[in-house]
XYZ file of C-alpha atoms in Angstrom:
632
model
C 23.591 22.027 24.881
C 25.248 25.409 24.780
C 28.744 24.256 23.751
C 31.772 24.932 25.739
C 33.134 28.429 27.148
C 34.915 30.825 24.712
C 38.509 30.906 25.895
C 38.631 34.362 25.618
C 36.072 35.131 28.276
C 38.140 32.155 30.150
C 40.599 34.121 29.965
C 38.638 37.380 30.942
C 37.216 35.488 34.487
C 40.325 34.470 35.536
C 42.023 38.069 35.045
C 38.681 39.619 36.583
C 38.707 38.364 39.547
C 41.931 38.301 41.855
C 43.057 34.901 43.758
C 43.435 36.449 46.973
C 40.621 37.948 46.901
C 38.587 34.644 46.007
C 40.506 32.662 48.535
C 40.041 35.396 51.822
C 36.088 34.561 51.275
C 36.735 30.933 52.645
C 39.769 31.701 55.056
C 41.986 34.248 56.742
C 44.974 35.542 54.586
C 48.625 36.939 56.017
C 51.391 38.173 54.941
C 53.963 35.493 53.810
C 56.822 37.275 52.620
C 57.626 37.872 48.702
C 54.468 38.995 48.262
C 52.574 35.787 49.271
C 49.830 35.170 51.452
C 49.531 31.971 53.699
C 47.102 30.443 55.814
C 45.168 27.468 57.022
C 44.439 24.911 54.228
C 40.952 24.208 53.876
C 41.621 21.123 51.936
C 43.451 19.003 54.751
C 43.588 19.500 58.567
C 46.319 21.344 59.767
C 47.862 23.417 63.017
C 50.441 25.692 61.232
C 49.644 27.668 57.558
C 51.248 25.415 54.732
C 48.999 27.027 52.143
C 50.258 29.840 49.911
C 48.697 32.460 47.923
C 51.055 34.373 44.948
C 48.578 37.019 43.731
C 50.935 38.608 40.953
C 51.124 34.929 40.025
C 47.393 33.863 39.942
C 47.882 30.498 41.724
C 48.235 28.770 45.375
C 49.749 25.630 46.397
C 49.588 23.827 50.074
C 53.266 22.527 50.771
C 51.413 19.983 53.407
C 48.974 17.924 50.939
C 49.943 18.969 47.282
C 46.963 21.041 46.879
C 47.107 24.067 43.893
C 46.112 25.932 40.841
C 44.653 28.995 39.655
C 41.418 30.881 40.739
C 39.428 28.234 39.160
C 40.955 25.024 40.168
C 40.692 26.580 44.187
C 36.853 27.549 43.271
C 36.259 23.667 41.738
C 37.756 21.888 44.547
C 36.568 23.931 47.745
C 32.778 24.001 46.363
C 33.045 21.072 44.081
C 32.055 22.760 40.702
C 32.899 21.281 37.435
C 34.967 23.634 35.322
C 32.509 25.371 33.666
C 30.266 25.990 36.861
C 33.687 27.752 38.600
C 33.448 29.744 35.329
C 30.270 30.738 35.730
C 30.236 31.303 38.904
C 32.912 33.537 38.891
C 31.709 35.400 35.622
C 28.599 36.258 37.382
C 30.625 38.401 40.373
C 32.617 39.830 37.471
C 30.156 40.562 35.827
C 30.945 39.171 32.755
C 28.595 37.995 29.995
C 29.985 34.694 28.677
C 29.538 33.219 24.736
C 29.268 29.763 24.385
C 30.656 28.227 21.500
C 28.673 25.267 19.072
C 25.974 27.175 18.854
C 26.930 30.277 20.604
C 25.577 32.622 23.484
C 22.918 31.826 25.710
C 21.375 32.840 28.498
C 18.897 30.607 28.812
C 19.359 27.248 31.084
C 20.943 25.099 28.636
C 24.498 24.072 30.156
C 25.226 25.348 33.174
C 26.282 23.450 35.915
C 23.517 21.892 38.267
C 25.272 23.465 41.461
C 25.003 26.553 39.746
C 21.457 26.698 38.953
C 20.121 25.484 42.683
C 22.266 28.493 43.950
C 20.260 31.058 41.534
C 17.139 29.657 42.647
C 17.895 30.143 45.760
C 18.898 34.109 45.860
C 15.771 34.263 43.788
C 13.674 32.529 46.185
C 15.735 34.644 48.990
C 14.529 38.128 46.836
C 11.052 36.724 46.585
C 10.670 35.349 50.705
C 11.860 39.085 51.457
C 9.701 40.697 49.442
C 6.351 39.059 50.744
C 7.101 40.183 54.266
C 5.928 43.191 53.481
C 2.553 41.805 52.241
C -0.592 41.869 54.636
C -0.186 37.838 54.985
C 2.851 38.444 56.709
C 1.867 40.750 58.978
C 2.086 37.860 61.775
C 5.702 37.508 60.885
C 6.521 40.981 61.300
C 4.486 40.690 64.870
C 7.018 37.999 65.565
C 9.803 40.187 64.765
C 9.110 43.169 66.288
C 8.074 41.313 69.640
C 11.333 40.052 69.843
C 12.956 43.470 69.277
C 13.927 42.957 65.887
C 12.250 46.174 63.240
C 12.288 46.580 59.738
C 15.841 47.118 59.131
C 17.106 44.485 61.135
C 14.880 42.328 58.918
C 16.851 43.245 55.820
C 20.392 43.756 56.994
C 19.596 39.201 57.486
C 17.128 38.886 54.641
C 14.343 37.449 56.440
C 11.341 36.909 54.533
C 8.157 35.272 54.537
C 7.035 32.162 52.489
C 3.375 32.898 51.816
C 0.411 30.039 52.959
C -0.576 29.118 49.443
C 0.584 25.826 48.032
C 2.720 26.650 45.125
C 3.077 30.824 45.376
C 7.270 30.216 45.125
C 7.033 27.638 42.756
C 5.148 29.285 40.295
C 7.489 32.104 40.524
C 10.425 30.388 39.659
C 8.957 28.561 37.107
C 8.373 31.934 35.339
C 11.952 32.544 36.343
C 13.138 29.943 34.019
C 13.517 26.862 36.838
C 12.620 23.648 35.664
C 10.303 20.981 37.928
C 13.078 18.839 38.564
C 15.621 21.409 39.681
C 12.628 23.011 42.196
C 12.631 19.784 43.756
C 16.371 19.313 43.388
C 16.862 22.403 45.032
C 14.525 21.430 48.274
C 12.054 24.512 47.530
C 9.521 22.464 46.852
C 8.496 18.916 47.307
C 6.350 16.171 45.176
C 2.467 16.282 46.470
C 0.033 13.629 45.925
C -0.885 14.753 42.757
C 2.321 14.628 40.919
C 3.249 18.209 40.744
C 5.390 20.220 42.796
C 3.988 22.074 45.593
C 6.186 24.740 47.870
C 8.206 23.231 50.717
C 8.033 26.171 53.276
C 4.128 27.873 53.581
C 3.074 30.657 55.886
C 6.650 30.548 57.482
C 9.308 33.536 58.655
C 12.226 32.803 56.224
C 15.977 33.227 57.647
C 18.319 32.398 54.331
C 21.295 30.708 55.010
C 24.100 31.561 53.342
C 27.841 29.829 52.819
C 30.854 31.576 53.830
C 31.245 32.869 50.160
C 27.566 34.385 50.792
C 25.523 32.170 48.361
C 22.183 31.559 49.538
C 22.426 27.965 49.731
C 19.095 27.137 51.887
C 16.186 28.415 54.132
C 15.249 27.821 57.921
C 11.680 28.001 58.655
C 9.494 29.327 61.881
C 6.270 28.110 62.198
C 3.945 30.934 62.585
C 0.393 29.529 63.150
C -1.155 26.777 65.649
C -3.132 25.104 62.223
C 0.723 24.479 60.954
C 1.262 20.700 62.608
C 4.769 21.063 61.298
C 7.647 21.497 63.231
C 8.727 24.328 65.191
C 11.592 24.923 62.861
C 11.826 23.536 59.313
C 15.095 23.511 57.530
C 15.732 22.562 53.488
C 16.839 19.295 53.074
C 20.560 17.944 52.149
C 20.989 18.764 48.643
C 23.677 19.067 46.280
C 24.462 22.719 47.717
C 23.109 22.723 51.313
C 24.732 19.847 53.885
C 23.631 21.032 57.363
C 26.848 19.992 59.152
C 28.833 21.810 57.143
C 27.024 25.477 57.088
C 27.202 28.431 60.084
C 24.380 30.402 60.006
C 25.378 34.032 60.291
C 29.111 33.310 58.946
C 28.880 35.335 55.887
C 28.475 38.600 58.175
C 30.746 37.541 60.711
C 33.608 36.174 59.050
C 35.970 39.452 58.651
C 35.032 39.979 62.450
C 36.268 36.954 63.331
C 38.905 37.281 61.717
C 39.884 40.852 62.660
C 39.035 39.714 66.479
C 40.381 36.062 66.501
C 36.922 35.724 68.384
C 33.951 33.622 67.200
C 30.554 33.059 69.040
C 28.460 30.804 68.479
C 24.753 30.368 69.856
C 22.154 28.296 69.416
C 19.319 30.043 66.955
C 18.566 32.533 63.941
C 17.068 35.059 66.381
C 19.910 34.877 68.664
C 22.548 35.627 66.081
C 20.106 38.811 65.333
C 20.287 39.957 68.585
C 23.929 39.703 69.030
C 25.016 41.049 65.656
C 22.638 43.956 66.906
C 24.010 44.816 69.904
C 27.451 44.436 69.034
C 28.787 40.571 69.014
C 29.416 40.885 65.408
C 31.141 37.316 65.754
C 27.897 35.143 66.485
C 27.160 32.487 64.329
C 24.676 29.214 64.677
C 24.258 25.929 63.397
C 21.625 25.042 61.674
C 19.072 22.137 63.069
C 22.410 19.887 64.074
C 24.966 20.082 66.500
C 28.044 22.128 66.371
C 30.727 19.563 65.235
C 33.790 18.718 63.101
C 33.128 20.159 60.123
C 31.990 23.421 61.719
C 35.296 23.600 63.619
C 37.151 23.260 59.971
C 35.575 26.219 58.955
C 36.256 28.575 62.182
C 39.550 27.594 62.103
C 40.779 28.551 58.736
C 39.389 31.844 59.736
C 40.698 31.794 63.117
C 43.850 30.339 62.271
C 47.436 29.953 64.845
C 46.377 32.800 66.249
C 47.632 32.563 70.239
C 44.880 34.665 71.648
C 41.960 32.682 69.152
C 38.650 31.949 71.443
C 35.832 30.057 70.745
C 32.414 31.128 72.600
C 29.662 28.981 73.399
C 26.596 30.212 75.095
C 24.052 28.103 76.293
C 20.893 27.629 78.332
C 21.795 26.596 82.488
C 19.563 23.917 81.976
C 19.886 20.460 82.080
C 20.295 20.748 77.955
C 22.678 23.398 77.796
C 24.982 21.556 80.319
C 24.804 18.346 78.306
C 25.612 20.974 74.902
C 28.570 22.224 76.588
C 29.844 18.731 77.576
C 29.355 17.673 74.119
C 31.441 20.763 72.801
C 34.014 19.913 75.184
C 35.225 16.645 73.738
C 35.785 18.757 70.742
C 37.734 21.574 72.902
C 41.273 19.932 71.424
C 40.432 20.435 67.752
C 40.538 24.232 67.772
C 43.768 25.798 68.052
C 41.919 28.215 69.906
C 40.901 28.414 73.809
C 37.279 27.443 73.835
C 35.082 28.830 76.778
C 30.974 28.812 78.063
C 28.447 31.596 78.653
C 25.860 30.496 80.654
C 23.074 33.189 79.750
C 21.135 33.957 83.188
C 17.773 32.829 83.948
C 17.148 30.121 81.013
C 17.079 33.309 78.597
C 19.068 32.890 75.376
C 20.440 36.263 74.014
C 17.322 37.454 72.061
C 15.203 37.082 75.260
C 18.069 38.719 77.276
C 18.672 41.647 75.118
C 14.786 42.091 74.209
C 15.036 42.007 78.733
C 18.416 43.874 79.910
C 19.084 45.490 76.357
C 22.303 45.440 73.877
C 24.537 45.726 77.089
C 23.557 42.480 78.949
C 24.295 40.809 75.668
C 27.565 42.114 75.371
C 28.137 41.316 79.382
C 27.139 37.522 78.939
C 30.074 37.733 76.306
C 32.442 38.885 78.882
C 31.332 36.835 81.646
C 32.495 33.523 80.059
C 34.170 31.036 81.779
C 36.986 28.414 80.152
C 35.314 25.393 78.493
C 37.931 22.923 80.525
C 36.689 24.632 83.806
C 33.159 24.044 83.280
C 34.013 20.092 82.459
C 36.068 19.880 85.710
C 33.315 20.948 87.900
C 31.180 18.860 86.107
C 33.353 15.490 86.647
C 34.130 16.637 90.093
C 30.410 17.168 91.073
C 29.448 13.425 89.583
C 31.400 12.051 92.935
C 31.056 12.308 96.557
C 34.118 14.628 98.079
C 33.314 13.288 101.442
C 35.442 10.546 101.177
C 39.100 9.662 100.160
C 37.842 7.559 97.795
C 35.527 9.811 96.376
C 38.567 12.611 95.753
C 40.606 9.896 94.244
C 37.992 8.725 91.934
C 37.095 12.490 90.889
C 41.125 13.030 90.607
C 41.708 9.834 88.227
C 38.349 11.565 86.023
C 39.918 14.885 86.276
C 43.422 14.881 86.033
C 43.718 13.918 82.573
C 41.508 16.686 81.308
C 43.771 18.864 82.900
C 46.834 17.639 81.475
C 45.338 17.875 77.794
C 45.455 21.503 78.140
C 47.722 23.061 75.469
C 48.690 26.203 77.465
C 51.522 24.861 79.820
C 50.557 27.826 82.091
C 46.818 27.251 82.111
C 47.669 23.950 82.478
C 49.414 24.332 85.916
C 46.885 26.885 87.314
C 43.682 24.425 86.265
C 45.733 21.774 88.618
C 46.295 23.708 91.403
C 42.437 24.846 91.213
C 41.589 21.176 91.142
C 43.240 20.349 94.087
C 41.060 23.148 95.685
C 37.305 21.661 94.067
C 38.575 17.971 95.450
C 39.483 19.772 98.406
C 43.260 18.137 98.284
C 45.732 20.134 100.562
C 48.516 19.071 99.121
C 48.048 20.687 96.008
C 51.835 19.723 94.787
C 50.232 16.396 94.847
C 47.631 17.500 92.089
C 50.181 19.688 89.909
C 52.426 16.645 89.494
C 49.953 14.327 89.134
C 48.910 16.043 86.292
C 52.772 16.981 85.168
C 53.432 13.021 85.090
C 49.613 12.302 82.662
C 51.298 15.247 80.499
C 54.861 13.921 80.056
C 53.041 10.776 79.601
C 50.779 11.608 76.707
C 54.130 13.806 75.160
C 56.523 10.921 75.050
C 53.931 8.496 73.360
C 52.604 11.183 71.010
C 48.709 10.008 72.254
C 46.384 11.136 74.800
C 46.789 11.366 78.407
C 45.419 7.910 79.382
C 42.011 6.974 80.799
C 39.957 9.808 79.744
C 40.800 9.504 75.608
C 40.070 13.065 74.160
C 40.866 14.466 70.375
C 44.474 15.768 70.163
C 44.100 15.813 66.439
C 44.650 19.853 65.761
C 46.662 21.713 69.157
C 49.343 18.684 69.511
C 49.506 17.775 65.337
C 52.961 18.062 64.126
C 53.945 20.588 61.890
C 53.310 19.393 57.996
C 56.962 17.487 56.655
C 58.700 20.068 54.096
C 57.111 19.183 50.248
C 58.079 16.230 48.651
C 56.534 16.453 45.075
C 58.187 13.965 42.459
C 58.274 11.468 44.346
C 61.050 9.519 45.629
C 63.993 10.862 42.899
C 63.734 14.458 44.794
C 65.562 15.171 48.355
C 65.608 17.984 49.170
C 68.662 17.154 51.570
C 70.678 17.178 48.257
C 73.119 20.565 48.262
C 72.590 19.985 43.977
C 67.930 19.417 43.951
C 68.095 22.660 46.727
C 70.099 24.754 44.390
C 67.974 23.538 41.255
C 64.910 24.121 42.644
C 65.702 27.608 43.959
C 66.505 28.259 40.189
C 63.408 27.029 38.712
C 61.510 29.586 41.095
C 63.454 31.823 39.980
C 63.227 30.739 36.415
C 59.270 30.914 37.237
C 58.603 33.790 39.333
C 61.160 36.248 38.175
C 62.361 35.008 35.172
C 63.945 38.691 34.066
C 66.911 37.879 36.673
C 67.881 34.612 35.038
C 67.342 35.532 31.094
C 68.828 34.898 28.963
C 71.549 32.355 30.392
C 68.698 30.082 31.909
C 67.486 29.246 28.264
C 70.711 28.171 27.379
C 70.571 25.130 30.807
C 70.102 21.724 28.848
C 67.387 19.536 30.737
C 70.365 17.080 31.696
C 71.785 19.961 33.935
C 68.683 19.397 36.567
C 69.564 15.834 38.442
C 66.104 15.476 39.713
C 63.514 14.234 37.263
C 60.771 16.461 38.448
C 62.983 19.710 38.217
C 64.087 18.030 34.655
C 59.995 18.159 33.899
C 59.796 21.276 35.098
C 63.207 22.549 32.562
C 61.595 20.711 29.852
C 57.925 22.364 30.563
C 59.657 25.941 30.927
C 61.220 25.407 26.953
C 58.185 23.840 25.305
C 56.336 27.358 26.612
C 58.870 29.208 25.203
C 61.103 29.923 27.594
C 61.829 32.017 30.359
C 62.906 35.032 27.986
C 59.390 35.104 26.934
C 57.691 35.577 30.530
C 55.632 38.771 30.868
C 51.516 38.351 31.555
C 49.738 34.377 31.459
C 53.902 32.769 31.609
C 53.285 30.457 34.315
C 49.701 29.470 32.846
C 51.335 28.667 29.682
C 54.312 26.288 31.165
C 51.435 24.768 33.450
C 50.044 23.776 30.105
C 52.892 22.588 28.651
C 53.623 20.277 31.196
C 52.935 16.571 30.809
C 50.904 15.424 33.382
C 48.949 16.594 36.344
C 51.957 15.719 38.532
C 54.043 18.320 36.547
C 51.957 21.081 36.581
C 51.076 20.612 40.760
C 55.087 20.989 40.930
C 55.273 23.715 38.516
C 52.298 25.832 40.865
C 54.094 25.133 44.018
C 57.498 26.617 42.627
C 55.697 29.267 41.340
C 53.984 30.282 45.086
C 56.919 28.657 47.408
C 58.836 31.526 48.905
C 62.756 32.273 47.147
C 65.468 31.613 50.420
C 66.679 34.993 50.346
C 66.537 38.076 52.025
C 67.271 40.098 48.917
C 66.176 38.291 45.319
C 68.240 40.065 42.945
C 70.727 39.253 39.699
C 73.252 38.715 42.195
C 71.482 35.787 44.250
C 69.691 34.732 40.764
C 73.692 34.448 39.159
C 74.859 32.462 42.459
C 71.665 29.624 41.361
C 72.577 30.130 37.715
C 76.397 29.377 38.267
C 76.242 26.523 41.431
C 73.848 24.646 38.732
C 76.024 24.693 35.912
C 79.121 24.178 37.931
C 77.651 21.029 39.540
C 77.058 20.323 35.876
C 80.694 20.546 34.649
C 82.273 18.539 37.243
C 79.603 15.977 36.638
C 81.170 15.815 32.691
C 84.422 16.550 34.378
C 84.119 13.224 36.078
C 82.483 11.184 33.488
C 85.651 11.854 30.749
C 88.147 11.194 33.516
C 86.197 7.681 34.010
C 86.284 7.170 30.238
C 90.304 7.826 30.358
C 90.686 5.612 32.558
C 88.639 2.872 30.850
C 90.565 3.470 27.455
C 94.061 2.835 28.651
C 97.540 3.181 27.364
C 96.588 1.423 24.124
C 93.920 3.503 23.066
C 94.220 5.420 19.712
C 96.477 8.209 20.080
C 93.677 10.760 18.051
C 90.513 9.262 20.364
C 93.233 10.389 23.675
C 94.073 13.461 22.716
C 89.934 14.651 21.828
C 88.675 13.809 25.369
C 91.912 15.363 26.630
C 91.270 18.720 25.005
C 87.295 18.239 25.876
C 88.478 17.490 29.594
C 91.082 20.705 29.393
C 88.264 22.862 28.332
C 86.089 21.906 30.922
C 88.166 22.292 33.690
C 88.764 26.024 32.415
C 85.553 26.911 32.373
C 84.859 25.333 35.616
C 87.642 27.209 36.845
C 86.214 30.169 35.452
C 82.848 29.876 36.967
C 84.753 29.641 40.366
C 86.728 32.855 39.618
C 83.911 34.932 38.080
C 80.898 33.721 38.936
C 78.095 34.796 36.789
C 80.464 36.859 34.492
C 82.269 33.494 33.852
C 78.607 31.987 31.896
């Protein structure tokens, strides 16, 4: 084994590489105040942003499910790395040469992370595929290509390559790479043959790599090339540790700051397609890959999308019988995006490569334009399944129809989509219609559930906003006047520890009612203090603290926003004071309780020392009250 990590270069990777910048490759970043960032956590589902980023600290924290840590804790639990993978991982886009300690450098195989390894044998095998298209064997694949409109340099802006016919061309490659057997085989590149040894999963096949939203080429879709292949048309790498189908966009690595510039995402149906609309301008497209477009996709659109009022979702699809049962299918989803959702129906059968390789870049662009709203294309649908020749034909289609309508999220789309189903049902009274649909609404508002009859997800546009952060339990509420005021002064105390220094040093960890903000006090000493803050401070009281329950609370005071408009001595000397004052009347309390326990009777020396410690207490308090800060 290689040994563990030197903590220096630790050290180095974390400094290296900046939080925000790590987090913005999985979702959009904005401006929280303070200097935060916030936006859609992509470890829990949520409508509104409860997930903060402090880059001058190094650490986020979601307020709605507890979530936080530095650069490497985010990188471990989004992509499920061990520690020393996220170290690696991040070294190599830093470039940074780690040492490994117990038997020092290496940089041979020898201890890194599994998940790490598949992903270098992939953007190997993507440099290798890319290379051979060039080659006279793949001159059929560049035929392909260039019949659909699609030239040299379109070929490398996506990195599509060729996998050549032999039987083990990429595996003995990346065996002289270093790869091992097992991890060519854990890695889906190749495959066990009859004879025992591992033969090349993709032959004599155009290569699209697909990549993750961080850009890792985590797997490969195949086209079949020649009539002798009796494969499949399309041949994808199997689930592996790194690649799960459902959970990858094809295309989202190029469109991701698009989408999020645009709050606009389309997604078609192929490789080729998203080619030909990156190409002629719909830098947005993105595709699944060999699976339908479903939950897990929507999690990642909308962390990129996020709350964003004017968000739309694209689908284009064929105006066959398969693209209308597509759409349907991506309507009972419509409710999970917090954005509208709406249909292209591309003319003539032709998906966008065959309609810009037809019309050109512009018809692409047009299709794109042309959309109609998802909910609009369902209602015609439903309305079309029944006869409108009869009353009870128009009833039936209403009692289909009306509660789609009424899920809408958009109050105002909402009221024109019922007074434009009255007109498809052919219903005069279209008042009729509008409160029909008014009454399903109220309905389905009152309950909290879904308009009744026709039971579609409400999980995401109607979700409640996340309850305020609760961490420690029970023995914090942060109703309390006293846990507000002693948590504002352990952000303080964390984030901008120069306003509270020295005096804060001096608070005893009795002085902080609520045993979590006592963990935290106690944490901030054994680190040395506040007076000692300056560069790695908040790393070294997250260490210090006792437990993993400590140190989530100590992250999320150190990224949770300070309530004021102006954080200077003055506000910091308000905390500082309403903390210890809350203090001294505490003691204040507790000695008159003891007086009046000891009685008349009670040694006259005893009386008169908790008199004098009571006198001096109240003066001080008094003091505080008069003074304020001055008065510590």
């Amino acid at each position: 084994m290689a040994g563990r990590i030197n903590d220096d270069d630790v050290k180095a990777v974390r400094d290296a590489v900046p939080i925000d910048a790590v987090v913005s490759e999985y979702l959009q970043l904005r401006n929280a105040g303070g200097g935060n960032l916030k936006g859609l956590c992509p470890f829990h589902d949520e409508k509104s942003p409860s997930f903060q980023v402090s880059p001058s600290k190094g650490f986020y924290h979601c307020f709605g499910c507890q979530a936080g840590g530095d650069t490497l804790d985010f990188i471990m639990k989004i992509d499920h790395l061990s520690f020393s993978e996220a170290v690696e991982r991040l070294a190599g886009q830093a470039g940074i040469t780690l040492r490994y300690e117990e038997g020092g450098y290496t940089a041979g195989t020898s201890g890194r992370g599994e998940r790490i390894r598949l992903v270098e044998a992939h953007k190997a095998a993507a440099v290798f595929y890319a290379e051979q298209l060039g080659g006279a064997e793949a001159e059929i694949g560049r035929r392909f290509l260039a019949e659909r409109g699609f030239d040299q340099a379109a070929a490398e802006h996506f990195g599509v390559g060729y996998s050549p016919a032999g039987w083990d061309h990429l595996t003995r490659f990346l065996r002289g790479k270093g790869f091992t057997d097992k991890e060519l085989i854990l890695s889906g590149l190749a495959q066990d043959s009859r004879s025992g040894k591992p033969i090349d999963r993709f032959r004599g096949r155009l290569m699209w790599p697909i990549r993750d939203i961080s850009g890792e080429v985590v797997g490969f879709g195949a086209r079949k090339l020649r009539d002798d292949d009796n494969g499949p048309k399309y041949l994808n790498t199997p689930e592996t540790a790194i690649y799960k189908k459902s959970q990858v966009l094809y295309g989202i690595d190029l469109a991701k700051k698009e989408i999020a510039k645009t709050s606009r995402a389309v997604v078609v149906e192929g490789y080729t397609d998203v080619m030909a609309c990156h190409l002629a301008g719909v830098t947005t497209a993105i595709a699944t890959c060999g699976t339908a477009f479903g939950g897990d996709h929507i999690k990642i659109l909308r962390r990129l999308l996020m709350d964003n009022a004017t968000a739309e979702v694209i689908f284009t699809f064929d105006g066959d019988a398969a693209g209308q049962k597509a759409a349907l299918r991506a309507f009972e989803d419509d409710q999970k995006f917090a954005a509208e959702t709406s249909i292209a129906i591309t003319p003539g059968g032709m998906d966008p490569c065959d309609l810009r390789l037809a019309q050109g870049d512009g018809a692409v662009a047009g299709l794109v334009e042309s959309r109609t709203p998802l909910f609009e294309f369902a209602l015609r649908h439903i309305v079309a399944r029944h006869n409108l020749e009869n009353p009870a034909g128009r009833a039936a289609a209403l009692d289909e129809a009306a509660p789609v309508v009424a899920g809408i999220k958009n109050i105002a789309i909402q009221h024109e989509s019922a007074v434009q189903l009255a007109g498809m049902l052919g219903i005069r009274d279209e008042q009729f219609v509008v409160k029909r649909v008014a009454q399903l609404a109220r309905w389905a508002r009152e309950r909290g559930q879904q308009p009744p009859q026709q039971q579609r997800g409400r999980s995401y546009g109607d979700a409640p906003a996340p309850a305020p952060a609760q961490s420690g339990g029970p023995a914090l509420n942060l109703r309390s006047p006293a846990h507000r005021t002693e948590r504002e002064l352990l952000k303080l105390a964390l984030q901008r520890p120069e306003l509270v220094s020295p005096a804060f040093d001096a608070y005893g960890i009795d002085e902080f009612t609520a045993p979590p903000y006592a963990a935290v006090r106690q944490a901030i000493q054994d680190a040395g203090g506040a007076s000692q803050g300056g560069e790695g401070y908040v790393a070294r009281v997250r260490e210090a603290a006792p437990n993993d329950t400590v140190r989530a609370l100590v992250t999320e005071l150190a990224v949770e926003a300070i309530h004021a408009k102006t954080v200077d001595d003055v506000y910091a000397g308000v905390q500082l004071v309403q903390v210890r004052l809350r203090a001294v009347d505490r003691r204040v309390h507790e000695i008159q309780g003891a007086l009046s326990r000891l009685g008349p009777h009670a040694p006259p020396e005893q009386h008169a020392a908790i008199q004098q410690e009571l006198w001096v207490l109240q003066q001080y308090g008094q003091r505080l009250r008069n003074r304020g800060a001055e008065g510590l």
